[in-house]
Coordinates of C-alpha atoms in Angstrom, one line a residue:
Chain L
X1 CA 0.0 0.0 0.0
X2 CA 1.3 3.3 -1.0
X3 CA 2.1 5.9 1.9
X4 CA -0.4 9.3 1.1
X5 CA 0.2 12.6 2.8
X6 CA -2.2 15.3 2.5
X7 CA -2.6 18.7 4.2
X8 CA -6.4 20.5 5.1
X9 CA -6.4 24.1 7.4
X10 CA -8.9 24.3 9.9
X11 CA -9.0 27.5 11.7
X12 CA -5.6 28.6 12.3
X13 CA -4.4 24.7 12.6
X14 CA -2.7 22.6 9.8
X15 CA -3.9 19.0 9.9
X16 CA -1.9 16.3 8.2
X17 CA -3.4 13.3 7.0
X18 CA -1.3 10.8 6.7
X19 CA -1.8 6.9 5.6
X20 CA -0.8 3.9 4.2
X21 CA 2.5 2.5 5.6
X22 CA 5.3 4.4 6.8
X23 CA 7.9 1.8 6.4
X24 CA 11.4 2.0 5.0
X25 CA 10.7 1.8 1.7
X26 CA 8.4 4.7 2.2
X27 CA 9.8 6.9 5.0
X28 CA 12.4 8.7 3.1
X29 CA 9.6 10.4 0.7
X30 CA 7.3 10.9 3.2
X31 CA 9.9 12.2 5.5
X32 CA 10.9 14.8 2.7
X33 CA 7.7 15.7 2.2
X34 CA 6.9 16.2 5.9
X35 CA 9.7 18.6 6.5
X36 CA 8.7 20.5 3.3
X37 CA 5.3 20.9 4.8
X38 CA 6.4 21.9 8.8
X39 CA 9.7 24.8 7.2
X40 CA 6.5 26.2 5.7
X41 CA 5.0 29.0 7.4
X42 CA 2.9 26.9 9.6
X43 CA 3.5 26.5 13.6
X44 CA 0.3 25.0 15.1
X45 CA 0.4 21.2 13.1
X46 CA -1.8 18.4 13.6
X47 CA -0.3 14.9 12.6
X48 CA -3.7 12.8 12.3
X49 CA -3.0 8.9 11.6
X50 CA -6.3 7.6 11.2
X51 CA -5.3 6.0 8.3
X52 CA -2.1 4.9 9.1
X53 CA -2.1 1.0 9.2
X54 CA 1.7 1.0 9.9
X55 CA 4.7 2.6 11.2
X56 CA 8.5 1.4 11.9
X57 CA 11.4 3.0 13.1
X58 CA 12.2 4.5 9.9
X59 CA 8.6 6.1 10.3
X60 CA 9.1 7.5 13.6
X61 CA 12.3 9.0 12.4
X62 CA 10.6 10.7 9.9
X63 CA 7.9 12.3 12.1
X64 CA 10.6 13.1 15.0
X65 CA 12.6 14.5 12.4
X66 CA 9.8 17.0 11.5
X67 CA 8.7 17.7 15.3
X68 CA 11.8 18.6 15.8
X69 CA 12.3 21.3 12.9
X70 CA 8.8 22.8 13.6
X71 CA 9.7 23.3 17.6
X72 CA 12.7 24.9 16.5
X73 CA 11.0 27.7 14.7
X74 CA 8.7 27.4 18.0
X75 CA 5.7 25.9 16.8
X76 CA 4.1 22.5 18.0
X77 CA 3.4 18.8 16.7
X78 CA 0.6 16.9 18.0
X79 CA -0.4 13.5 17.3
X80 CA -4.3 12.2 17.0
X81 CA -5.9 9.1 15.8
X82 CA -3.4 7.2 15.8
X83 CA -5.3 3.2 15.8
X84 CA -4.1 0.8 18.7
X85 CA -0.9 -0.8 16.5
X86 CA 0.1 2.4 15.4
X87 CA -0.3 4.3 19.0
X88 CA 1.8 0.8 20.9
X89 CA 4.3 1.7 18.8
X90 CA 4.2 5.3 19.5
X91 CA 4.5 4.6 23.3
X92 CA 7.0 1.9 22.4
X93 CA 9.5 4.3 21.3
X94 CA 8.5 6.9 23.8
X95 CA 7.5 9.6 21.2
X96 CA 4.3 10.1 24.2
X97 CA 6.6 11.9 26.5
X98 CA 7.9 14.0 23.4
X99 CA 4.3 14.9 21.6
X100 CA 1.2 14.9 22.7
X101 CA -0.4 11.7 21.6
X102 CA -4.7 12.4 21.6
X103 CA -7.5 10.4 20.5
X104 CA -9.5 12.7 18.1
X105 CA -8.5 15.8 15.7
X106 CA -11.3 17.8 18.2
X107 CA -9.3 17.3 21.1
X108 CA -5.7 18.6 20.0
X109 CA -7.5 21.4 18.2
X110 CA -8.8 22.4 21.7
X111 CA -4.8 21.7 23.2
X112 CA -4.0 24.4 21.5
X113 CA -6.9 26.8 21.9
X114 CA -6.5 26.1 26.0
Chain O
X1 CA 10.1 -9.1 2.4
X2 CA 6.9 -7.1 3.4
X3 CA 4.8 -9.0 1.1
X4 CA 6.1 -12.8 1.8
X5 CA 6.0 -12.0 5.7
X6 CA 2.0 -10.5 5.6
X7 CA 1.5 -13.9 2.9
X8 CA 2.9 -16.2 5.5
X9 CA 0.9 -14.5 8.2
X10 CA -2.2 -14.9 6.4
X11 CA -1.5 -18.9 5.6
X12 CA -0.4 -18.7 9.1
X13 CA -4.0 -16.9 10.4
X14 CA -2.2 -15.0 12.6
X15 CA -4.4 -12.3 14.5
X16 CA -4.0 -8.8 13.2
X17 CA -1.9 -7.7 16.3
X18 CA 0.3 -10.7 16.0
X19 CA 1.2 -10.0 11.9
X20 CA 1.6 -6.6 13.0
X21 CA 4.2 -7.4 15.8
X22 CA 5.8 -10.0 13.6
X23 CA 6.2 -7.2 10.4
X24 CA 7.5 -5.2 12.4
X25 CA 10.1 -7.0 14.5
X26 CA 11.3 -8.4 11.4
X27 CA 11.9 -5.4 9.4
X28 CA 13.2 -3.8 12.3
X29 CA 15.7 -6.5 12.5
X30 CA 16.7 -7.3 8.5
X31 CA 17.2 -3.1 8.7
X32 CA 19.7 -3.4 11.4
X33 CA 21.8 -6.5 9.4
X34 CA 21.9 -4.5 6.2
X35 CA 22.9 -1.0 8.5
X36 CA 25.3 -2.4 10.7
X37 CA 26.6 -6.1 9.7
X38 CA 27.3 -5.2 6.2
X39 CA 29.8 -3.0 4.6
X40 CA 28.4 -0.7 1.9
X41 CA 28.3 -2.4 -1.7
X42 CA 29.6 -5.8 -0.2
X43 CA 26.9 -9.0 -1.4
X44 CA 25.3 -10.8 1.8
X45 CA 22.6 -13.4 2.1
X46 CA 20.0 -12.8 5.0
X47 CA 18.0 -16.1 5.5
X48 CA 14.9 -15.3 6.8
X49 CA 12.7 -18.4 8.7
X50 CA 9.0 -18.3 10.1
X51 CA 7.2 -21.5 11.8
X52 CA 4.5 -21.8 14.1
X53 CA 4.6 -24.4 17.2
X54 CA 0.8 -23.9 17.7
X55 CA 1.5 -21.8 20.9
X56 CA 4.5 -19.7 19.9
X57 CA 5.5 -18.4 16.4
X58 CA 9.1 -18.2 15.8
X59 CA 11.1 -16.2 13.3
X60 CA 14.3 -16.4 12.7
X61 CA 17.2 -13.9 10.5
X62 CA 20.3 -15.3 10.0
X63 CA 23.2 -13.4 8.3
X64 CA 26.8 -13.5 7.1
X65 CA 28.0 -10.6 7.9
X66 CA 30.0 -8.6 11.4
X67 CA 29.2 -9.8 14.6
X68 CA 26.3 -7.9 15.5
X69 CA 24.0 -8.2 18.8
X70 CA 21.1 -6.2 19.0
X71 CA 20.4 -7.0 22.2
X72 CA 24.1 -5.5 23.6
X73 CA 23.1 -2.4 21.6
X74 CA 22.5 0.0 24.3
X75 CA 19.1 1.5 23.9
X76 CA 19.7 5.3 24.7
X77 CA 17.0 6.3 27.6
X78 CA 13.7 7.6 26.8
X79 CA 14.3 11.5 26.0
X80 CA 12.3 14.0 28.4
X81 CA 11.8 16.5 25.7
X82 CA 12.5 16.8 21.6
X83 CA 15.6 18.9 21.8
X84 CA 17.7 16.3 23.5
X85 CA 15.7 13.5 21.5
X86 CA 17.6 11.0 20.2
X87 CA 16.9 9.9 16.7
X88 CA 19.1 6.8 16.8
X89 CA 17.7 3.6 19.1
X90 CA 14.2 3.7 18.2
X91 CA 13.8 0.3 16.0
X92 CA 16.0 -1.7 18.9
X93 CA 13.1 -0.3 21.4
X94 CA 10.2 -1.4 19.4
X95 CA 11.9 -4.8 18.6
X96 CA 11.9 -5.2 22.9
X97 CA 8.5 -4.1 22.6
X98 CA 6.7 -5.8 20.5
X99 CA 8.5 -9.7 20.7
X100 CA 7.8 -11.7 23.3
X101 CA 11.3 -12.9 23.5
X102 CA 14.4 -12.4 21.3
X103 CA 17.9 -14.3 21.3
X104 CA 21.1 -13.8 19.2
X105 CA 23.5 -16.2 19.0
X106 CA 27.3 -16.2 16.8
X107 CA 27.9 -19.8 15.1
X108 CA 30.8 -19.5 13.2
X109 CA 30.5 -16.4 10.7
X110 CA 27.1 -16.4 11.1
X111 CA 24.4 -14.0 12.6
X112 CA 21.2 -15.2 13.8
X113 CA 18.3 -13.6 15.7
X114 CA 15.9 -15.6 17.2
X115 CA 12.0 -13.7 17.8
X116 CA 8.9 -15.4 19.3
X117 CA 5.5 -13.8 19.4
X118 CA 2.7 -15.1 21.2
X119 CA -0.5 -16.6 19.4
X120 CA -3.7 -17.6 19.9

């Protein structure tokens, strides 16, 4: 399955869908195109991954990368809908005590509103 | 790889969770043969073996290349915040994580890795 990124704005928030399989055939793409998208102008980003069926190591690396260019121009990554597989391997790695992992898009809109 | 490991976990029945731990584990560890056991542009074989005892399913990478044991790699701790996140680590974490056991062993010039995953 192919990996597919796309971007929707709502409010003053830019949502990333991604999905597909975020493996290491696919990570290197979709980490280049993740950067490209968080050096934009862009601080408040949420990562939704609701259709994300798999991730690796090479994945991870590819979305810390990105967290980790967007907090240095001092904006913020959050993380939503990640399904069970996906979210163990989140906490796996440890990525929850680095981004805010939340269940639905409606609740890390409202992290960054509070 | 990917698609022979989800076809053997299909003829296998394994439950979603259990094909998802095993595809993971497994490219996880053929990453870290080709990464670190191999020099750049040298030609290896990785064997790769899956069975199934009925309670336990077993897979197994074996390798020709450096001594390599990812289970003396030390696994950097868990980072507080992003700046002092390490990127490095992460697929050694996740195989810890997600196999119920894993065993490396150095016969000769050869590599193997040993993973068991739970099914049923």
């Amino acid at each position: 399955m192919a990996m597919e990124i796309a971007t929707r704005r709502v409010y003053d928030v830019l949502v990333v869908d991604m999905g597909g399989r975020l493996d290491s055939h696919s990570s290197g793409d979709a980490g280049d195109r993740f950067v490209d998208i968080v050096q934009g102008d862009e601080k408040r980003i949420v990562l939704n991954l609701s259709k994300l069926d798999y991730v690796s190591s090479a994945g991870l690396r590819a979305i810390l990368r990105g967290a980790k260019l967007l907090q240095e121009k001092l904006g913020e990554l959050k993380i939503c809908n990640a399904n069970q597989r996906v979210g163990t391997a989140l906490v796996t790695a440890g990525f929850d005590s680095l981004i805010k992992l939340y269940a639905t898009e409606q609740e890390a809109f409202a992290a960054f509103r509070g | 790889m990917t698609s022979w490991v989800a076809e053997r976990a299909a003829t296998l029945g394994l439950s979603s969770q259990t094909a998802y731990a095993l595809q993971l584990c497994m490219e996880e560890a053929v990453t870290n043969v080709i990464s670190y056991a191999f020099d750049p542009g040298s030609v290896h074989e990785i064997h790769i073996r899956l069975w199934c005892d009925g309670e336990a399913l077993f897979a197994e990478i074996s390798d020709d290349g450096r001594q390599f044991d990812p289970l003396a790699y030390e696994v950097p701790p868990l980072a507080k915040d992003l700046d002092s996140a390490a990127i490095g680590g992460l697929g050694i974490k996740l195989m810890r994580g997600f196999a119920e056991s894993i065993a490396y062993q150095r016969s000769g010039q050869t590599n193997r890795l040993l993973m068991s995953f739970p099914v049923g």
